[in-house]
CSV table of C-alpha atoms and ligand atoms in Angstrom, one decimal:
chain,number,residue,atom,x,y,z
A,1,UNK,CA,-35.8,14.6,9.1
A,2,UNK,CA,-32.3,14.9,9.2
A,3,UNK,CA,-32.7,14.1,12.9
A,4,UNK,CA,-34.8,11.2,12.8
A,5,UNK,CA,-32.1,9.9,10.1
A,6,UNK,CA,-29.3,10.5,12.6
A,7,UNK,CA,-31.7,8.8,15.6
A,8,UNK,CA,-32.3,5.5,13.1
A,9,UNK,CA,-28.7,5.1,12.6
A,10,UNK,CA,-27.9,5.8,16.2
A,11,UNK,CA,-29.9,2.7,17.0
A,12,UNK,CA,-28.2,0.6,14.5
A,13,UNK,CA,-31.7,-0.1,12.9
A,14,UNK,CA,-30.6,-3.1,10.0
A,15,UNK,CA,-32.8,-1.5,7.2
A,16,UNK,CA,-31.6,2.3,7.9
A,17,UNK,CA,-28.1,1.3,7.6
A,18,UNK,CA,-28.7,-1.4,4.6
A,19,UNK,CA,-30.4,1.9,2.9
A,20,UNK,CA,-27.8,4.7,4.2
A,21,UNK,CA,-24.8,2.2,2.7
A,22,UNK,CA,-26.3,1.9,-0.5
A,23,UNK,CA,-27.1,5.9,-1.0
A,24,UNK,CA,-23.3,6.5,-0.4
A,25,UNK,CA,-22.3,3.5,-2.5
A,26,UNK,CA,-24.2,5.0,-5.6
A,27,UNK,CA,-23.6,8.3,-4.2
A,28,UNK,CA,-27.5,9.4,-4.9
A,29,UNK,CA,-29.4,12.3,-3.7
A,30,UNK,CA,-29.9,10.9,-0.3
A,31,UNK,CA,-26.1,10.5,0.2
A,32,UNK,CA,-25.4,13.8,1.5
A,33,UNK,CA,-28.2,13.7,4.2
A,34,UNK,CA,-26.8,10.4,5.6
A,35,UNK,CA,-23.1,12.3,5.7
A,36,UNK,CA,-24.9,14.9,7.7
A,37,UNK,CA,-26.4,12.6,9.8
A,38,UNK,CA,-23.4,11.1,11.4
A,39,UNK,CA,-21.5,13.9,11.8
A,40,UNK,CA,-20.3,14.5,15.1
A,41,UNK,CA,-21.4,11.0,16.4
A,42,UNK,CA,-18.2,9.1,15.0
A,43,UNK,CA,-15.0,8.4,16.8
A,44,UNK,CA,-16.0,5.6,19.0
A,45,UNK,CA,-15.4,2.3,16.9
A,46,UNK,CA,-12.1,0.7,16.6
A,47,UNK,CA,-11.7,0.9,12.9
A,48,UNK,CA,-9.6,-2.1,12.0
A,49,UNK,CA,-8.2,-2.1,7.8
A,50,UNK,CA,-7.1,-5.6,6.4
A,51,UNK,CA,-5.3,-5.6,3.2
A,52,UNK,CA,-3.2,-7.8,1.4
A,53,UNK,CA,-2.5,-9.4,-2.1
A,54,UNK,CA,-5.7,-11.6,-3.2
A,55,UNK,CA,-6.1,-14.7,-2.0
A,56,UNK,CA,-4.1,-13.9,1.1
A,57,UNK,CA,-6.6,-15.6,3.3
A,58,UNK,CA,-7.8,-11.8,3.8
A,59,UNK,CA,-11.7,-12.7,4.4
A,60,UNK,CA,-10.8,-16.2,6.4
A,61,UNK,CA,-9.2,-13.9,8.9
A,62,UNK,CA,-11.9,-11.4,8.9
A,63,UNK,CA,-14.3,-14.0,9.8
A,64,UNK,CA,-11.8,-15.7,12.7
A,65,UNK,CA,-11.7,-11.9,13.8
A,66,UNK,CA,-15.4,-11.7,13.9
A,67,UNK,CA,-15.6,-14.8,15.9
A,68,UNK,CA,-12.7,-13.8,18.1
A,69,UNK,CA,-14.6,-10.4,19.0
A,70,UNK,CA,-17.6,-11.7,19.8
A,71,UNK,CA,-16.6,-13.8,22.2
A,72,UNK,CA,-15.4,-11.1,23.9
A,73,UNK,CA,-18.0,-9.2,23.4
A,74,UNK,CA,-17.5,-6.7,20.9
A,75,UNK,CA,-20.4,-6.1,18.0
A,76,UNK,CA,-18.6,-5.9,14.8
A,77,UNK,CA,-19.6,-4.1,11.2
A,78,UNK,CA,-17.6,-5.1,8.3
A,79,UNK,CA,-17.1,-3.4,5.1
A,80,UNK,CA,-15.5,-5.5,2.3
A,81,UNK,CA,-14.2,-3.6,-0.6
A,82,UNK,CA,-13.7,-5.0,-3.9
A,83,UNK,CA,-12.4,-2.5,-6.4
A,84,UNK,CA,-12.3,-4.9,-9.3
A,85,UNK,CA,-15.2,-6.9,-9.4
A,86,UNK,CA,-18.9,-7.0,-7.7
A,87,UNK,CA,-18.9,-10.7,-7.5
A,88,UNK,CA,-16.0,-11.8,-5.6
A,89,UNK,CA,-14.0,-10.7,-2.6
A,90,UNK,CA,-16.6,-9.2,-0.2
A,91,UNK,CA,-19.5,-10.8,-1.8
A,92,UNK,CA,-18.1,-14.3,-0.8
A,93,UNK,CA,-17.1,-12.8,2.6
A,94,UNK,CA,-20.6,-11.9,3.0
A,95,UNK,CA,-21.9,-15.4,1.8
A,96,UNK,CA,-19.6,-17.8,3.8
A,97,UNK,CA,-20.4,-15.4,6.8
A,98,UNK,CA,-24.1,-15.4,6.4
A,99,UNK,CA,-24.3,-19.1,5.8
A,100,UNK,CA,-22.3,-19.8,9.2
A,101,UNK,CA,-23.4,-19.4,12.9
A,102,UNK,CA,-23.2,-15.7,12.6
A,103,UNK,CA,-26.4,-15.5,10.5
A,104,UNK,CA,-28.7,-14.2,13.2
A,105,UNK,CA,-26.4,-12.6,15.3
A,106,UNK,CA,-27.8,-8.9,15.8
A,107,UNK,CA,-23.8,-7.9,16.7
A,108,UNK,CA,-22.8,-8.5,13.6
A,109,UNK,CA,-23.3,-6.3,10.5
A,110,UNK,CA,-21.1,-7.2,6.6
A,111,UNK,CA,-21.2,-5.2,4.1
A,112,UNK,CA,-19.5,-5.8,0.6
A,113,UNK,CA,-19.0,-2.3,-1.7
A,114,UNK,CA,-18.4,-2.9,-5.3
A,115,UNK,CA,-17.1,-0.5,-7.5
A,116,UNK,CA,-19.4,2.0,-9.4
A,117,UNK,CA,-17.5,4.9,-10.0
A,118,UNK,CA,-13.5,5.3,-10.0
A,119,UNK,CA,-11.3,4.1,-7.4
A,120,UNK,CA,-10.9,7.5,-5.5
A,121,UNK,CA,-14.8,7.6,-5.3
A,122,UNK,CA,-15.1,3.9,-4.1
A,123,UNK,CA,-12.4,5.0,-1.3
A,124,UNK,CA,-14.7,7.6,-0.5
A,125,UNK,CA,-17.7,6.0,0.0
A,126,UNK,CA,-16.0,3.3,1.9
A,127,UNK,CA,-14.4,6.3,4.7
A,128,UNK,CA,-18.3,7.3,4.7
A,129,UNK,CA,-19.5,4.0,5.5
A,130,UNK,CA,-17.1,3.3,8.3
A,131,UNK,CA,-18.6,6.5,9.4
A,132,UNK,CA,-22.1,5.0,9.3
A,133,UNK,CA,-21.4,1.9,11.2
A,134,UNK,CA,-19.3,4.0,13.5
A,135,UNK,CA,-22.0,6.1,14.3
A,136,UNK,CA,-24.3,3.3,14.6
A,137,UNK,CA,-22.8,1.8,17.8
A,138,UNK,CA,-20.5,-0.6,16.5
A,139,UNK,CA,-17.2,-1.5,18.8
A,140,UNK,CA,-15.1,-2.4,15.7
A,141,UNK,CA,-15.4,-1.2,12.3
A,142,UNK,CA,-13.1,-4.1,9.8
A,143,UNK,CA,-12.3,-2.7,6.4
A,144,UNK,CA,-11.2,-5.5,3.7
A,145,UNK,CA,-9.6,-4.7,0.5
A,146,UNK,CA,-7.1,-6.3,-1.7
A,147,UNK,CA,-3.8,-4.5,-1.1
A,148,UNK,CA,-2.3,-3.5,-4.7
A,149,UNK,CA,-3.5,-0.4,-5.7
A,150,UNK,CA,-3.9,3.5,-4.7
A,151,UNK,CA,-7.6,2.6,-3.4
A,152,UNK,CA,-6.6,0.3,-1.2
A,153,UNK,CA,-3.7,2.0,0.7
A,154,UNK,CA,-6.0,4.7,0.6
A,155,UNK,CA,-9.0,3.1,2.1
A,156,UNK,CA,-6.7,1.8,5.1
A,157,UNK,CA,-6.2,5.3,6.1
A,158,UNK,CA,-9.2,5.7,7.2
A,159,UNK,CA,-8.6,2.9,9.8
A,160,UNK,CA,-7.1,3.1,13.4
A,161,UNK,CA,-5.3,-0.2,12.9
A,162,UNK,CA,-3.9,-1.2,9.8
A,163,UNK,CA,-3.1,-5.1,9.6
A,164,UNK,CA,-1.5,-6.4,6.1
A,165,UNK,CA,-2.1,-10.2,5.6
A,166,UNK,CA,0.9,-11.7,4.0
A,167,UNK,CA,0.1,-15.5,3.0
A,168,UNK,CA,3.7,-17.6,2.5
A,169,UNK,CA,5.4,-17.9,-0.3
A,170,UNK,CA,4.7,-14.5,-2.0
A,171,UNK,CA,8.2,-14.3,-4.2
A,172,UNK,CA,8.1,-11.2,-6.4
A,173,UNK,CA,5.0,-9.8,-4.4
A,174,UNK,CA,7.1,-9.0,-1.2
A,175,UNK,CA,8.6,-6.1,-3.3
A,176,UNK,CA,4.8,-4.9,-3.8
A,177,UNK,CA,4.6,-5.1,0.0
A,178,UNK,CA,7.7,-3.7,0.7
A,179,UNK,CA,6.6,-0.5,-1.3
A,180,UNK,CA,3.9,1.5,0.7
A,181,UNK,CA,2.3,-1.1,2.2
A,182,UNK,CA,5.2,-1.5,4.5
A,183,UNK,CA,4.8,2.1,5.1
A,184,UNK,CA,1.5,1.9,6.5
A,185,UNK,CA,1.7,-1.2,8.1
A,186,UNK,CA,0.7,-1.6,12.0
A,187,UNK,CA,0.8,-5.7,12.3
A,188,UNK,CA,1.7,-7.9,9.7
A,189,UNK,CA,-0.2,-11.2,10.3
A,190,UNK,CA,1.4,-14.2,8.0
A,191,UNK,CA,-1.6,-16.3,7.1
A,192,UNK,CA,-1.9,-19.6,6.6
A,193,UNK,CA,0.9,-20.5,9.1
A,194,UNK,CA,-0.1,-24.0,9.0
A,195,UNK,CA,1.8,-24.1,5.2
A,196,UNK,CA,5.5,-25.0,4.8
A,197,UNK,CA,6.6,-21.4,3.7
A,198,UNK,CA,5.1,-19.6,6.5
A,199,UNK,CA,8.3,-19.5,8.9
A,200,UNK,CA,10.5,-17.8,6.0
A,201,UNK,CA,7.5,-15.4,5.2
A,202,UNK,CA,7.7,-14.1,9.0
A,203,UNK,CA,11.4,-14.1,8.8
A,204,UNK,CA,11.7,-12.3,5.7
A,205,UNK,CA,9.3,-9.6,7.0
A,206,UNK,CA,11.2,-9.6,10.3
A,207,UNK,CA,14.2,-8.7,8.1
A,208,UNK,CA,12.7,-6.3,6.1
A,209,UNK,CA,11.6,-4.4,9.0
A,210,UNK,CA,14.6,-4.5,10.4
A,211,UNK,CA,16.5,-2.8,7.3
A,212,UNK,CA,14.3,0.4,7.9
A,213,UNK,CA,16.3,3.2,8.9
A,214,UNK,CA,15.4,6.4,10.6
A,215,UNK,CA,12.1,4.7,11.4
A,216,UNK,CA,9.9,6.0,14.4
A,217,UNK,CA,7.8,3.1,14.4
A,218,UNK,CA,8.1,-0.5,14.3
A,219,UNK,CA,5.2,-3.1,13.2
A,220,UNK,CA,4.3,-6.5,14.6
A,221,UNK,CA,5.1,-9.6,12.9
A,222,UNK,CA,2.6,-12.2,13.8
A,223,UNK,CA,1.3,-16.0,12.5
A,224,UNK,CA,-2.1,-17.2,12.0
A,225,UNK,CA,-3.7,-20.5,10.6
A,226,UNK,CA,-7.5,-21.0,10.0
A,227,UNK,CA,-7.6,-24.5,10.2
A,228,UNK,CA,-6.2,-24.9,13.5
A,229,UNK,CA,-6.8,-21.2,15.2
A,230,UNK,CA,-3.2,-21.1,15.5
A,231,UNK,CA,-2.4,-17.5,16.7
A,232,UNK,CA,-5.7,-16.3,16.1
A,233,UNK,CA,-6.4,-15.5,20.1
A,234,UNK,CA,-3.1,-13.9,20.5
A,235,UNK,CA,-4.3,-11.2,17.5
A,236,UNK,CA,-7.5,-10.4,18.8
A,237,UNK,CA,-5.9,-9.9,22.5
A,238,UNK,CA,-3.4,-7.6,20.2
A,239,UNK,CA,-6.3,-5.5,18.5
A,240,UNK,CA,-8.4,-5.2,22.0
A,241,UNK,CA,-5.4,-3.7,23.7
A,242,UNK,CA,-4.7,-1.1,21.1
A,243,UNK,CA,-5.2,2.3,22.3
A,244,UNK,CA,-5.2,4.2,19.2
A,245,UNK,CA,-8.9,3.8,18.3
A,246,UNK,CA,-10.5,7.3,17.3
A,247,UNK,CA,-7.0,8.2,15.7
A,248,UNK,CA,-8.5,8.6,12.2
A,249,UNK,CA,-10.5,11.3,13.5
A,250,UNK,CA,-7.2,13.3,14.4
A,251,UNK,CA,-7.8,17.1,14.7
A,252,UNK,CA,-7.2,19.1,11.8
A,253,UNK,CA,-9.4,18.0,9.0
A,254,UNK,CA,-7.0,14.9,8.2
A,255,UNK,CA,-10.3,13.3,6.3
A,256,UNK,CA,-11.2,16.2,4.5
A,257,UNK,CA,-7.6,16.8,3.3
A,258,UNK,CA,-7.5,13.1,2.3
A,259,UNK,CA,-10.5,13.0,0.1
A,260,UNK,CA,-9.9,15.9,-1.5
A,261,UNK,CA,-6.2,14.6,-2.6
A,262,UNK,CA,-7.8,11.5,-3.3
A,263,UNK,CA,-10.0,13.3,-5.8
A,264,UNK,CA,-7.3,15.7,-7.3
A,265,UNK,CA,-4.9,12.7,-8.0
A,266,UNK,CA,-7.4,10.7,-9.6
A,267,UNK,CA,-8.6,13.7,-11.7
A,268,UNK,CA,-4.7,14.3,-12.6
A,269,UNK,CA,-4.2,13.1,-16.4
A,270,UNK,CA,-0.5,13.6,-15.8
A,271,UNK,CA,0.2,12.0,-12.4
A,272,UNK,CA,-2.2,8.9,-13.5
A,273,UNK,CA,0.0,8.2,-16.6
A,274,UNK,CA,3.3,8.3,-14.8
A,275,UNK,CA,1.5,5.8,-12.4
A,276,UNK,CA,1.6,8.1,-9.2
A,277,UNK,CA,-0.3,6.8,-6.0
A,278,UNK,CA,-1.5,8.5,-2.9
A,279,UNK,CA,-0.3,6.9,0.5
A,280,UNK,CA,-1.0,9.8,2.7
A,281,UNK,CA,-2.5,12.8,3.1
A,282,UNK,CA,-3.3,15.3,6.2
A,283,UNK,CA,-3.5,19.3,6.2
A,284,UNK,CA,-0.2,20.3,4.6
A,285,UNK,CA,1.3,17.2,3.9
A,286,UNK,CA,1.1,14.5,1.0
A,287,UNK,CA,3.1,10.8,0.4
A,288,UNK,CA,3.1,9.2,-3.1
A,289,UNK,CA,4.9,6.5,-4.6
A,290,UNK,CA,5.6,5.6,-8.0
A,291,UNK,CA,7.2,2.5,-9.7
A,292,UNK,CA,9.9,3.5,-12.1
A,293,UNK,CA,8.8,1.7,-15.1
A,294,UNK,CA,10.2,1.9,-18.9
A,295,UNK,CA,8.8,5.3,-19.6
A,296,UNK,CA,10.2,7.0,-16.6
A,297,UNK,CA,14.1,5.2,-17.7
A,298,UNK,CA,16.5,7.4,-19.7
A,299,UNK,CA,19.3,6.6,-22.2
A,300,UNK,CA,21.7,5.7,-19.5
A,301,UNK,CA,19.3,3.0,-18.1
A,302,UNK,CA,18.5,5.2,-15.0
A,303,UNK,CA,15.3,6.9,-13.7
A,304,UNK,CA,15.0,10.4,-15.7
A,305,UNK,CA,15.5,13.4,-13.7
A,306,UNK,CA,12.4,14.7,-15.2
A,307,UNK,CA,10.3,11.8,-13.5
A,308,UNK,CA,11.9,12.5,-10.1
A,309,UNK,CA,10.8,16.3,-10.5
A,310,UNK,CA,7.4,15.2,-11.4
A,311,UNK,CA,6.9,13.0,-8.6
A,312,UNK,CA,8.3,15.3,-6.2
A,313,UNK,CA,6.0,18.0,-8.0
A,314,UNK,CA,2.9,16.5,-8.0
A,315,UNK,CA,3.3,15.6,-4.1
A,316,UNK,CA,4.1,19.3,-3.4
A,317,UNK,CA,1.5,20.4,-5.4
A,318,UNK,CA,-1.1,18.3,-3.6
A,319,UNK,CA,0.0,19.2,-0.3
A,320,UNK,CA,0.1,22.9,-1.0
A,321,UNK,CA,-3.6,22.3,-2.1
A,322,UNK,CA,-4.8,20.2,0.9
A,323,UNK,CA,-6.6,23.3,2.7
A,324,UNK,CA,-8.8,23.4,-0.3
A,325,UNK,CA,-7.8,26.9,-1.6
A,326,UNK,CA,-5.5,26.6,-4.9
A,327,UNK,CA,-1.9,27.6,-4.7
A,328,UNK,CA,0.1,27.1,-7.5
A,329,UNK,CA,4.0,26.6,-7.8
A,330,UNK,CA,6.1,29.7,-8.8
A,331,UNK,CA,9.5,28.6,-7.9
A,332,UNK,CA,11.4,25.2,-7.6
A,333,UNK,CA,14.8,23.6,-7.0
A,334,UNK,CA,16.1,20.2,-7.1
A,335,UNK,CA,18.7,18.0,-6.0
A,336,UNK,CA,19.4,14.4,-6.6
A,337,UNK,CA,21.7,12.1,-4.8
A,338,UNK,CA,21.2,8.5,-6.0
A,339,UNK,CA,20.7,6.7,-9.3
A,340,UNK,CA,17.2,4.6,-9.2
A,341,UNK,CA,16.7,1.6,-11.8
A,342,UNK,CA,13.4,0.5,-13.6
A,343,UNK,CA,11.2,-1.6,-11.2
A,344,UNK,CA,12.3,0.1,-8.1
A,345,UNK,CA,9.6,2.2,-6.1
A,346,UNK,CA,10.1,5.8,-5.3
A,347,UNK,CA,8.2,7.7,-2.3
A,348,UNK,CA,7.7,11.0,-2.0
A,349,UNK,CA,7.1,12.9,1.0
A,350,UNK,CA,5.7,16.4,0.7
A,351,UNK,CA,5.6,18.5,4.0
A,352,UNK,CA,5.1,22.0,4.5
A,353,UNK,CA,8.0,24.5,6.2
A,354,UNK,CA,6.1,27.5,6.2
A,355,UNK,CA,2.7,29.0,5.0
A,356,UNK,CA,1.4,32.5,5.2
A,357,UNK,CA,-1.8,33.9,3.7
A,358,UNK,CA,-0.6,34.4,0.3
A,359,UNK,CA,3.0,32.3,0.2
A,360,UNK,CA,3.7,29.0,1.1
A,361,UNK,CA,7.2,26.8,1.2
A,362,UNK,CA,7.4,23.3,1.0
A,363,UNK,CA,10.0,20.1,1.0
A,364,UNK,CA,9.8,17.3,-0.8
A,365,UNK,CA,11.9,14.2,0.1
A,366,UNK,CA,12.1,11.8,-2.5
A,367,UNK,CA,13.3,8.2,-1.1
A,368,UNK,CA,13.9,4.6,-2.6
A,369,UNK,CA,11.3,2.3,-1.0
A,370,UNK,CA,13.1,-0.8,-0.8
A,371,UNK,CA,15.6,0.7,1.6
A,372,UNK,CA,14.8,4.1,2.3
A,373,UNK,CA,17.9,5.5,0.7
A,374,UNK,CA,17.6,9.4,0.0
A,375,UNK,CA,17.4,10.3,-3.8
A,376,UNK,CA,16.1,13.6,-4.1
A,377,UNK,CA,15.6,16.8,-2.4
A,378,UNK,CA,13.1,19.2,-3.8
A,379,UNK,CA,12.0,23.0,-2.4
A,380,UNK,CA,9.4,24.6,-4.0
A,381,UNK,CA,7.5,28.3,-2.8
A,382,UNK,CA,3.9,28.2,-4.1
A,383,UNK,CA,1.3,31.0,-4.2
A,384,UNK,CA,-1.8,30.9,-2.7
A,385,UNK,CA,-4.8,31.9,-4.3
A,386,UNK,CA,-8.0,32.7,-2.7
A,387,UNK,CA,-10.2,30.5,-4.3
A,388,UNK,CA,-11.6,27.0,-3.8
A,389,UNK,CA,-10.1,24.1,-5.5
A,390,UNK,CA,-12.1,22.9,-8.0
A,391,UNK,CA,-11.5,19.1,-9.5
A,392,UNK,CA,-12.5,18.0,-13.0
A,393,UNK,CA,-15.5,15.6,-13.1
A,394,UNK,CA,-16.4,16.5,-9.2
A,395,UNK,CA,-20.0,16.0,-8.3
A,396,UNK,CA,-22.6,13.6,-8.5
A,397,UNK,CA,-21.0,11.1,-11.3
B,401,GTP,N1,-4.1,-24.1,4.4
B,401,GTP,C1,-4.9,-22.6,4.9
B,401,GTP,N2,-5.7,-22.1,3.7
B,401,GTP,C2,-6.3,-20.6,3.8
B,401,GTP,C3,-5.9,-20.1,5.5
B,401,GTP,N3,-6.7,-19.3,5.2
B,401,GTP,C4,-7.3,-19.3,4.0
B,401,GTP,N4,-6.8,-20.2,3.4
B,401,GTP,C5,-7.2,-20.3,2.1
B,401,GTP,O1,-6.5,-19.4,1.1
B,401,GTP,C6,-8.0,-19.1,-0.1
B,401,GTP,C7,-8.1,-17.7,0.0
B,401,GTP,O2,-8.7,-17.1,1.3
B,401,GTP,P1,-9.5,-16.1,1.5
B,401,GTP,O3,-9.7,-15.8,2.7
B,401,GTP,O4,-10.6,-15.9,0.3
B,401,GTP,O5,-8.6,-14.6,0.9
B,401,GTP,P2,-8.9,-13.3,1.0
B,401,GTP,O6,-7.6,-12.6,1.0
B,401,GTP,O7,-9.9,-12.7,1.0
B,401,GTP,O8,-8.9,-13.5,-0.9
B,401,GTP,P3,-9.7,-12.4,-1.7
B,401,GTP,O9,-10.7,-11.5,-1.3
B,401,GTP,O10,-10.2,-13.1,-3.0
B,401,GTP,O11,-8.8,-11.4,-2.2
B,401,GTP,C8,-9.2,-20.3,0.2
B,401,GTP,O12,-9.1,-20.8,-0.4
B,401,GTP,C9,-8.8,-20.2,1.7
B,401,GTP,O13,-9.5,-21.6,2.1
B,401,GTP,C10,-4.9,-21.2,6.4
B,401,GTP,O14,-5.4,-20.5,7.3
B,401,GTP,N5,-4.7,-22.1,6.0
B,402,MG,MG1,-11.7,-12.0,0.4
């Protein structure tokens, strides 16, 4: 039975795919069979995440990418994720493409995912849907998400290549893009290049990237315009040249670690109340961000040391639980070097220094997202308990 399902998915049978995705979306009793059916059959597709602020031109860009990739003989599946409303975004994209020339193209499959449960669940479902398309043999899987919160950033983590769409004239939103999204972008695409502010946005982005110290990679900045098609060929060509496909399936259970951490953070009342968001998770490693808000401010109008410790502690706590066994903090120490003001974004990057069967040593570097300034360093020792991590509210929702 399960074999039959794997085979039908592998053949790319459209009705099977549609049903499989519906099961994953609602996490019904067949969802488990679907996950089993695609196990070990993934890792071939190039998964491209497209994120960016609302109205950035993401769907328009995705439509143009479909055209460009089809011209090069690639088959393309699209997952449009819209956590806010089931009726906009993805649905609009689907309609637009369905109405266009791709209507009867067997080489294209578009599906929008609407929010049913909490965001973490949506991110996990998107990851599973990507696997289904991958197992079905699509050459390219594109995931469109609105880049604002944790789940969006999390979803792009399932991608091999991350495209951040930046419309001209972002204004204050540039700050939001700087925080976190800068961390994940492989390429910034300035959309609507036909608009007057496009050049300025392009140079702002280049300046912002130049500011980064100790960066071990440099994202690319490019410009496109939908009406004229400017820059589209070059972008498709750049994507085609990427050797990174399959990276999301790097060994070591990165995907499982991400899924677990997403659920843990989603179920953590304190972390949620503080506004902590997940940027990255891998075995023994977690990156979180948090915007310094009024509630984090001390009497001296600076971010409270306790708030910084909380963020660091959360990152550490998640990092030491990524393997699936419960680990608890038994000793910790923190030094602070920079005061942080309201409105800034903080990033906490927890890494594993050493781990034995019972004891783990972790370090967390807290930095200011804007300029990567060092804010605090936290060291912690955890005690590992030989019991599986259980997340409140887990299981069929
Ligand atoms: N002038 C101009 N307008 C564009 C271009 N690309 C997209 N737009 C317009 O920008 C608006 C938003 O485009 P979408 O592609 O729906 O943007 P989106 O980021 O998918 O939007 P959401 O999914 O709602 O967040 C639409 O009115 C588009 O027609 C472009 O290259 N030039
Ligand atoms: Mg859209």
